[in-house]
Coordinates of C-alpha atoms in Angstrom, one line a residue:
M98 CA 0.2 0.2 0.1
T99 CA 1.5 3.4 -0.7
E100 CA 1.9 6.2 1.3
L101 CA 1.9 8.6 -0.7
T102 CA 0.4 11.8 -0.7
P103 CA -2.2 13.1 -3.1
R104 CA 0.6 15.9 -4.0
E105 CA 3.0 13.4 -4.2
I106 CA 0.3 11.1 -6.3
V107 CA -0.2 14.0 -8.6
R108 CA 3.2 14.9 -9.2
E109 CA 4.1 11.2 -10.1
L110 CA 1.0 11.4 -13.1
D111 CA 2.6 14.6 -14.3
R112 CA 5.6 12.5 -15.4
Y113 CA 3.4 11.1 -18.1
I114 CA 0.5 13.0 -18.7
I115 CA -0.5 16.3 -19.8
G116 CA -2.7 18.5 -18.0
Q117 CA -6.3 16.9 -16.7
D118 CA -5.7 18.6 -13.1
D119 CA -9.0 18.0 -12.0
A120 CA -9.2 14.3 -13.5
K121 CA -5.5 13.6 -11.5
R122 CA -6.5 14.9 -8.6
A123 CA -9.8 12.8 -8.1
V124 CA -7.7 9.3 -8.7
A125 CA -4.8 11.1 -5.9
V126 CA -7.7 11.2 -3.8
A127 CA -8.9 7.8 -4.2
L128 CA -5.5 6.0 -4.2
R129 CA -4.7 8.3 -0.5
N130 CA -8.2 7.2 1.2
R131 CA -7.6 3.5 0.4
Y132 CA -3.8 3.6 2.9
R133 CA -6.4 5.7 4.7
R134 CA -9.0 3.1 5.3
A135 CA -5.7 0.4 5.6
Q136 CA -5.7 2.5 9.1
L137 CA -9.0 2.2 10.3
P138 CA -9.7 0.0 13.4
E139 CA -11.7 -3.8 11.4
D140 CA -14.6 -2.9 12.3
I141 CA -15.0 0.4 10.7
R142 CA -12.6 -0.1 7.8
E143 CA -15.5 -2.8 6.4
E144 CA -18.3 0.1 6.5
V145 CA -15.9 2.6 4.0
T146 CA -16.2 1.9 0.5
P147 CA -13.9 3.6 -2.7
K148 CA -15.6 6.2 -4.3
N149 CA -16.0 5.3 -7.6
I150 CA -14.7 7.7 -10.8
L151 CA -16.9 8.5 -13.4
M152 CA -14.2 10.2 -16.0
I153 CA -16.1 12.3 -19.2
G154 CA -14.1 14.0 -21.8
P155 CA -13.8 12.8 -25.5
T156 CA -11.2 10.0 -26.9
G157 CA -7.4 10.5 -26.3
V158 CA -7.2 12.9 -23.9
G159 CA -5.5 10.5 -21.0
K160 CA -8.5 8.9 -19.6
T161 CA -7.2 5.6 -19.8
E162 CA -3.5 6.3 -19.0
I163 CA -4.3 8.2 -16.0
A164 CA -6.1 4.8 -14.7
R165 CA -2.8 2.8 -15.9
R166 CA -0.4 4.6 -14.6
L167 CA -2.1 4.9 -10.9
A168 CA -2.7 0.9 -11.0
K169 CA 1.3 0.5 -11.8
L170 CA 2.3 3.6 -9.4
V171 CA 1.3 1.0 -6.7
D172 CA 1.5 -2.6 -8.3
A173 CA -2.3 -2.5 -8.0
P174 CA -3.8 -5.5 -9.8
F175 CA -5.7 -3.6 -13.3
I176 CA -7.9 -4.3 -15.8
K177 CA -9.0 -2.5 -18.9
V178 CA -12.8 -3.5 -20.2
E179 CA -15.3 -1.9 -22.6
A180 CA -18.5 -2.0 -21.4
T181 CA -19.6 -2.9 -25.1
K182 CA -18.0 -6.4 -25.2
F183 CA -20.7 -7.6 -22.4
T184 CA -23.9 -8.5 -22.5
E185 CA -27.1 -9.4 -20.9
V186 CA -27.1 -12.3 -19.0
G187 CA -28.5 -15.5 -20.8
Y188 CA -27.5 -13.9 -24.6
V189 CA -24.6 -14.9 -26.2
G190 CA -21.8 -13.3 -25.5
R191 CA -19.4 -12.5 -22.4
D192 CA -20.9 -12.0 -18.9
V193 CA -19.8 -8.9 -16.3
E194 CA -18.5 -11.6 -13.9
S195 CA -15.3 -12.0 -16.0
I196 CA -14.4 -9.2 -15.1
V197 CA -13.8 -10.2 -11.9
R198 CA -12.9 -13.3 -13.0
D199 CA -9.9 -11.6 -15.6
L200 CA -8.8 -9.1 -12.7
V201 CA -7.9 -12.1 -10.2
E202 CA -5.9 -13.6 -13.1
A203 CA -4.0 -9.9 -13.6
A204 CA -3.9 -9.8 -9.2
I205 CA -2.6 -13.4 -9.9
R206 CA 0.2 -12.7 -12.4
L207 CA 1.4 -9.6 -10.4
V208 CA 2.0 -11.4 -7.3
K209 CA 3.9 -14.5 -9.0
E210 CA 6.0 -12.1 -10.4
Q211 CA 7.0 -10.2 -7.2
H212 CA 7.4 -14.1 -5.6
G213 CA 9.6 -15.0 -8.6
R214 CA 11.8 -12.3 -8.4
Q215 CA 12.5 -13.0 -4.7
V216 CA 13.4 -16.7 -5.7
R217 CA 15.1 -15.7 -9.1
G218 CA 18.5 -16.5 -7.0
R219 CA 18.2 -19.2 -6.3
A220 CA 16.4 -20.6 -9.2
R221 CA 19.4 -19.3 -11.3
A222 CA 21.6 -21.1 -9.1
Q223 CA 19.8 -24.9 -9.5
A224 CA 19.7 -24.1 -13.0
E225 CA 23.3 -23.7 -12.8
D226 CA 23.5 -26.7 -10.9
R227 CA 21.4 -28.7 -13.9
L228 CA 23.1 -27.0 -16.4
V229 CA 26.1 -28.2 -15.7
E230 CA 24.9 -31.6 -14.6
L231 CA 23.7 -32.2 -18.3
L232 CA 26.9 -31.0 -19.6
S233 CA 29.4 -32.8 -17.7
G234 CA 27.2 -35.9 -18.2
A235 CA 26.1 -36.7 -14.4
T236 CA 22.5 -36.9 -15.8
K237 CA 22.2 -40.1 -18.0
K238 CA 18.7 -41.0 -20.0
R239 CA 16.5 -42.9 -17.8
K240 CA 14.8 -45.6 -19.1
S241 CA 11.0 -44.9 -19.9
A242 CA 8.7 -45.4 -17.2
N243 CA 5.5 -47.4 -17.3
P244 CA 2.6 -44.5 -16.8
I245 CA 1.7 -46.9 -13.3
D246 CA 4.9 -46.8 -12.2
I247 CA 4.8 -42.6 -12.1
L248 CA 1.3 -42.5 -11.1
L249 CA 2.6 -44.8 -7.5
G250 CA 5.6 -42.9 -7.6
N251 CA 7.7 -45.2 -8.6
R252 CA 10.4 -43.7 -10.9
P253 CA 13.7 -46.0 -11.9
K254 CA 16.7 -45.4 -9.8
E255 CA 20.1 -44.0 -11.0
P256 CA 22.8 -46.0 -11.0
E257 CA 26.0 -46.3 -8.2
L258 CA 29.1 -44.6 -9.4
S259 CA 32.3 -45.8 -8.2
P260 CA 34.4 -43.6 -6.1
E261 CA 36.9 -43.0 -8.8
D262 CA 34.2 -42.1 -11.4
R263 CA 32.4 -39.9 -8.7
D264 CA 35.8 -37.8 -8.1
K265 CA 36.6 -37.5 -12.0
L266 CA 32.9 -36.3 -12.2
V267 CA 33.5 -33.6 -9.4
V268 CA 36.7 -32.0 -11.4
Q269 CA 34.9 -32.6 -14.6
Q270 CA 31.8 -30.5 -13.0
D271 CA 33.8 -28.0 -11.5
D272 CA 35.6 -27.1 -15.0
V273 CA 32.1 -27.0 -16.4
R274 CA 31.0 -24.5 -14.1
T275 CA 34.1 -22.3 -14.4
R276 CA 33.6 -22.1 -18.3
L277 CA 29.8 -21.7 -18.0
R278 CA 30.2 -18.8 -15.8
A279 CA 32.9 -17.8 -17.8
G280 CA 30.1 -17.4 -21.0
Q281 CA 32.4 -20.0 -22.8
M282 CA 29.5 -22.3 -23.7
E283 CA 26.7 -20.5 -24.9
H284 CA 26.8 -21.7 -28.3
E285 CA 27.2 -25.6 -27.1
I286 CA 23.8 -27.7 -27.9
V287 CA 22.4 -29.4 -24.3
E288 CA 19.7 -31.5 -24.2
I289 CA 17.0 -31.2 -22.0
E290 CA 13.9 -32.2 -20.7
V291 CA 10.6 -29.8 -21.2
E292 CA 6.9 -29.6 -20.4
E293 CA 4.6 -30.3 -23.5
V294 CA 2.7 -27.3 -23.9
R295 CA -1.2 -28.4 -24.4
P296 CA -3.9 -26.4 -25.5
M297 CA -6.0 -24.4 -23.0
S298 CA -10.0 -26.9 -22.3
E299 CA -11.3 -23.9 -21.3
I300 CA -15.0 -23.2 -21.6
P301 CA -16.8 -20.4 -21.9
G302 CA -18.8 -19.4 -18.6
M303 CA -17.2 -22.4 -16.8
D304 CA -15.4 -21.1 -13.6
V305 CA -13.2 -24.6 -13.4
N306 CA -10.7 -25.8 -16.0
M307 CA -10.9 -29.1 -16.8
N308 CA -7.1 -29.1 -17.4
D309 CA -6.3 -27.8 -13.6
M310 CA -9.0 -30.4 -12.5
L311 CA -6.8 -33.4 -14.8
S312 CA -3.6 -32.1 -13.8
G313 CA -3.1 -33.4 -10.1
I314 CA -4.1 -36.7 -11.6
I315 CA -2.6 -37.5 -15.0
P316 CA 1.4 -36.8 -15.2
K317 CA 2.8 -34.4 -16.9
K318 CA 3.9 -34.8 -20.6
T319 CA 8.0 -33.9 -21.8
K320 CA 9.5 -34.0 -24.7
L321 CA 13.8 -33.9 -25.3
R322 CA 14.6 -30.9 -26.9
K323 CA 17.8 -29.9 -28.2
V324 CA 18.4 -26.0 -27.5
E325 CA 22.0 -23.9 -26.9
V326 CA 22.7 -23.2 -23.1
R327 CA 22.3 -19.6 -23.0
E328 CA 18.2 -21.0 -24.2
A329 CA 18.6 -23.7 -22.1
R330 CA 19.3 -21.4 -19.2
K331 CA 16.0 -19.8 -19.5
I332 CA 14.4 -22.5 -19.8
L333 CA 15.9 -24.6 -16.6
E334 CA 15.6 -20.6 -14.9
A335 CA 11.9 -20.4 -15.5
E336 CA 11.1 -24.4 -14.3
E337 CA 13.2 -24.1 -10.6
E338 CA 11.3 -20.4 -10.2
D339 CA 7.9 -22.2 -10.5
N340 CA 9.2 -25.0 -8.6
L341 CA 10.6 -22.8 -5.7
I342 CA 7.0 -20.5 -5.7
D343 CA 4.1 -21.9 -3.1
M344 CA 1.5 -21.3 -5.7
D345 CA -1.3 -21.9 -3.0
Q346 CA 0.3 -18.8 -1.2
V347 CA 0.2 -16.4 -4.5
Y348 CA -3.5 -17.5 -5.0
T349 CA -4.5 -16.1 -1.4
E350 CA -2.3 -13.3 -1.6
A351 CA -3.6 -12.6 -5.3
I352 CA -7.6 -13.0 -4.3
D353 CA -7.0 -10.1 -1.3
R354 CA -4.7 -8.1 -3.0
A355 CA -7.8 -7.8 -6.2
E356 CA -10.3 -7.5 -3.5
Q357 CA -8.4 -4.7 -1.5
H358 CA -6.7 -2.8 -3.8
G359 CA -8.1 -4.0 -7.3
I360 CA -8.8 -0.8 -10.4
V361 CA -11.5 -1.7 -13.0
F362 CA -11.2 0.6 -15.4
L363 CA -14.9 0.3 -17.7
D364 CA -14.3 2.4 -20.8
E365 CA -17.6 3.3 -23.2
I366 CA -19.9 3.2 -20.6
D367 CA -21.8 5.9 -22.7
K368 CA -22.5 3.5 -24.9
V369 CA -24.6 1.1 -23.0
A370 CA -26.3 4.4 -21.5
G371 CA -30.1 4.2 -22.9
R372 CA -30.4 7.2 -25.6
G373 CA -32.7 10.3 -24.4
G374 CA -36.1 11.2 -25.9
G375 CA -36.3 7.3 -27.3
S376 CA -39.8 5.5 -28.2
G377 CA -39.4 2.6 -25.6
P378 CA -36.9 0.8 -22.8
D379 CA -33.3 0.1 -24.4
V380 CA -33.6 -3.4 -23.1
S381 CA -30.0 -4.3 -24.2
R382 CA -28.2 -1.5 -22.8
E383 CA -30.1 -1.3 -19.7
G384 CA -29.5 -4.7 -19.0
V385 CA -25.9 -4.4 -19.1
Q386 CA -26.1 -1.6 -16.7
R387 CA -28.3 -3.3 -14.5
D388 CA -25.9 -6.8 -14.6
I389 CA -22.5 -4.4 -14.1
L390 CA -24.4 -3.2 -11.2
P391 CA -23.6 -6.1 -7.9
I392 CA -20.8 -6.1 -9.0
V393 CA -19.7 -1.9 -8.8
E394 CA -22.1 -2.2 -5.4
G395 CA -20.6 -4.9 -3.9
S396 CA -20.9 -9.0 -4.6
T397 CA -19.3 -12.4 -4.3
V398 CA -18.4 -13.7 -7.6
N399 CA -17.2 -17.5 -8.0
T400 CA -13.9 -18.1 -9.4
K401 CA -11.5 -21.0 -9.2
Y402 CA -9.7 -20.0 -7.4
G403 CA -12.2 -19.3 -4.8
P404 CA -14.9 -16.4 -3.7
V405 CA -13.8 -12.9 -4.7
K406 CA -15.8 -10.0 -3.3
T407 CA -16.0 -6.6 -5.1
D408 CA -17.2 -4.4 -2.2
H409 CA -13.7 -2.8 -2.2
M410 CA -12.6 -2.6 -5.4
L411 CA -12.4 0.7 -7.0
F412 CA -14.0 0.8 -10.9
I413 CA -13.2 3.7 -12.7
A414 CA -15.9 4.5 -15.3
A415 CA -15.4 6.5 -18.4
G416 CA -17.3 7.8 -21.8
A417 CA -17.7 10.9 -24.3
F418 CA -21.5 11.1 -23.7
H419 CA -21.4 12.6 -27.1
V420 CA -25.0 11.7 -27.8
A421 CA -26.2 10.1 -24.7
K422 CA -25.8 11.8 -21.5
V423 CA -24.9 10.9 -18.1
T424 CA -28.7 11.0 -16.4
D425 CA -29.5 7.9 -19.6
L426 CA -27.6 5.6 -17.2
I427 CA -30.0 4.3 -14.5
P428 CA -30.1 5.6 -11.2
E429 CA -29.0 3.2 -8.9
L430 CA -25.7 3.0 -11.7
Q431 CA -25.1 6.8 -11.7
G432 CA -25.3 6.7 -7.7
R433 CA -22.4 4.7 -7.8
F434 CA -20.0 6.9 -9.2
P435 CA -20.5 9.9 -7.0
V436 CA -17.1 11.4 -8.2
R437 CA -17.3 12.9 -11.4
V438 CA -14.8 14.5 -13.4
D439 CA -15.0 16.7 -17.0
L440 CA -11.8 15.7 -18.8
K441 CA -11.2 19.1 -21.1
P442 CA -10.0 18.7 -25.0
L443 CA -6.8 19.1 -25.5
S444 CA -5.3 22.7 -26.6
V445 CA -2.3 23.3 -29.1
E446 CA -0.2 24.2 -26.5
D447 CA -1.3 20.5 -24.6
Y448 CA -0.3 18.7 -27.8
K449 CA 3.3 20.5 -28.2
R450 CA 3.7 19.8 -24.3
I451 CA 2.8 15.7 -25.0
L452 CA 5.6 15.6 -28.0
T453 CA 8.5 16.7 -26.0
Q454 CA 7.6 17.1 -21.5
P455 CA 6.5 13.1 -20.6
E456 CA 9.1 10.9 -19.5
N457 CA 8.2 8.7 -22.7
A458 CA 7.9 11.6 -25.1
L459 CA 7.0 11.2 -28.5
I460 CA 9.9 12.6 -29.6
R461 CA 12.5 11.4 -27.6
Q462 CA 10.6 7.3 -28.7
Y463 CA 11.6 8.6 -32.4
E464 CA 14.9 9.4 -31.1
L465 CA 16.1 6.8 -29.3
L466 CA 14.4 4.3 -32.8
L467 CA 16.6 6.4 -35.5
G468 CA 19.2 6.5 -33.3
V469 CA 19.6 2.8 -33.6
D470 CA 20.7 3.2 -37.3
G471 CA 23.0 6.3 -36.4
V472 CA 20.4 8.7 -37.4
S473 CA 20.1 11.7 -34.9
L474 CA 16.8 13.8 -35.0
D475 CA 16.8 17.3 -34.1
F476 CA 13.2 19.3 -34.2
T477 CA 13.0 22.8 -34.1
D478 CA 10.5 24.8 -31.8
A479 CA 9.3 25.9 -35.2
A480 CA 8.7 22.4 -36.3
L481 CA 7.2 21.6 -32.7
S482 CA 4.5 23.9 -32.8
A483 CA 3.6 23.5 -36.4
I484 CA 2.8 20.0 -35.7
A485 CA 0.7 20.3 -32.5
E486 CA -1.4 23.0 -34.4
C487 CA -1.9 20.4 -37.7
A488 CA -3.2 17.9 -34.4
W489 CA -5.2 20.7 -33.1
Q490 CA -6.8 21.9 -36.5
D491 CA -7.4 17.8 -37.9
N492 CA -9.3 16.7 -34.4
E493 CA -11.2 20.2 -34.6
T494 CA -12.3 19.6 -38.3
G495 CA -12.7 16.1 -38.6
E496 CA -12.6 12.9 -35.8
N497 CA -11.3 14.0 -32.8
I498 CA -8.9 11.2 -31.8
G499 CA -7.0 13.7 -29.5
A500 CA -3.4 13.0 -28.8
R501 CA -3.1 10.1 -30.4
R502 CA -3.7 12.2 -33.7
L503 CA 0.0 12.8 -33.3
H504 CA 1.3 9.4 -33.5
T505 CA -0.1 9.4 -37.0
L506 CA 1.6 12.8 -38.2
L507 CA 5.1 11.9 -36.7
E508 CA 4.7 8.4 -38.8
Q509 CA 3.8 10.9 -41.8
I510 CA 6.8 13.5 -41.3
L511 CA 9.2 10.6 -40.8
M512 CA 8.6 8.0 -43.2
D513 CA 11.1 9.3 -45.9
I514 CA 14.0 9.0 -43.2
A515 CA 12.9 5.8 -41.7
F516 CA 12.8 4.1 -44.7
N517 CA 16.2 5.6 -45.6
A518 CA 18.2 4.8 -42.3
G519 CA 20.1 2.0 -41.6
G520 CA 22.6 -0.4 -43.9
G521 CA 25.8 -2.0 -41.9
D522 CA 28.0 1.0 -42.9
A523 CA 26.1 4.5 -43.1
P524 CA 27.8 6.5 -41.4
E525 CA 25.8 8.7 -38.3
V526 CA 23.6 11.3 -39.6
T527 CA 21.9 14.3 -38.1
V528 CA 18.8 15.3 -39.6
T529 CA 17.8 18.9 -38.9
V530 CA 13.2 18.5 -38.8
D531 CA 12.1 22.2 -39.5
K532 CA 8.9 23.7 -40.0
E533 CA 9.8 23.7 -43.6
Y534 CA 10.1 20.2 -43.4
V535 CA 6.9 19.4 -41.6
E536 CA 4.8 21.2 -43.7
K537 CA 6.5 19.8 -47.1
M538 CA 5.8 16.3 -45.5
L539 CA 1.9 16.8 -43.9
G540 CA 1.3 18.9 -47.5
A541 CA -2.1 19.7 -47.8
D542 CA -3.1 18.2 -44.2
L543 CA -2.3 21.4 -42.8
H544 CA -4.8 23.6 -44.3
R545 CA -7.6 20.6 -45.2
K546 CA -11.1 20.5 -44.0
D547 CA -13.4 17.8 -43.3
V548 CA -16.6 18.5 -45.2
R549 CA -18.1 15.8 -44.4
K550 CA -20.1 18.1 -41.5
Y551 CA -21.8 20.0 -43.9
I552 CA -23.3 16.9 -46.1
L553 CA -27.0 16.3 -45.7

């Protein structure tokens, strides 16, 4: 649980997201309230529920990015789902309870990765021991065992070595280990046993995976693979890591993490809102809303890892609400999103800042990408202003896709440079992208207007 104050959370979000201060403040307070709730006495803690957030604003202004960065900031399980993907219970399609199941899966991946980092050192050491045995010939091929014997735990025994052979083997293993650590055997071929991957036989709507049910009864099928030492090391390290991780503990911790710290981002919530002024009830959309309602207000969902409560999950819903209005949502669902934030459309200055200021700024990404081929990009301030102006103009006169418009423009501007870059003996060059070059590459885009809105 983070101990960051709301100001510190906003400062962290400012590193990646330009503008939208109101939305940042809202999610920062919601996150801090989780920490505050954890400090309360247990009897009152259960009564304090998260204040879910409804973000209202056009596409491409940072709604999803704010929620995603917030989850990364605190290592919280996070999933983004589109409300339009779900159907009413009884119809073909995904049911809303799959939101919780997906969140639990995300929590398991997160917790397993954290546990894996804790045992990674031991896993590397054990993988090295197995590699040394394989390369020194200590591991002989076992005779294929009867499946019934495997089920009963009766495996063929390894032959005993004489004292002289054991001493020779120790010397040989020390030599192999030294060469391994020096990186002298990376391209040698070694034969290892790997688990055969089988296709998952999971039926939609069922909480139990048939593979999981049978895995404890039927032994895992393995096959021999000849691979280079460097690849074998990765495979063996992953196997040893899995063996060292207590998955029961991972499942327990992941369910608790999902229940107490999970964040669900419900996108396109406006698309399941009924249209105002219709002649009758919109059954399909209203049905999805009523199915979402129990999850948001707090219920228990059965998963293959156990029951999961949704009472303390944070739900962040988002939508453009161009056609429908917030009041077109059913009243019960409106009441479950007490915090409402209007995200502002991006200005020309915002687009210019997005190009250069965030840590993962688009200009920096292209500079690093082309730097691989020895091309150094230098954007002038006038060029950045021209790109920002064009992005704003295109969004105003055509479909407003927000900051995503910048990707389209930069690809168009840098297409020739990226195509001509590269080559083993190509010298390093510096390419200056100025306003004239931007206008040349964008051409008519700078002065184009979308006339579709004038067509009846």
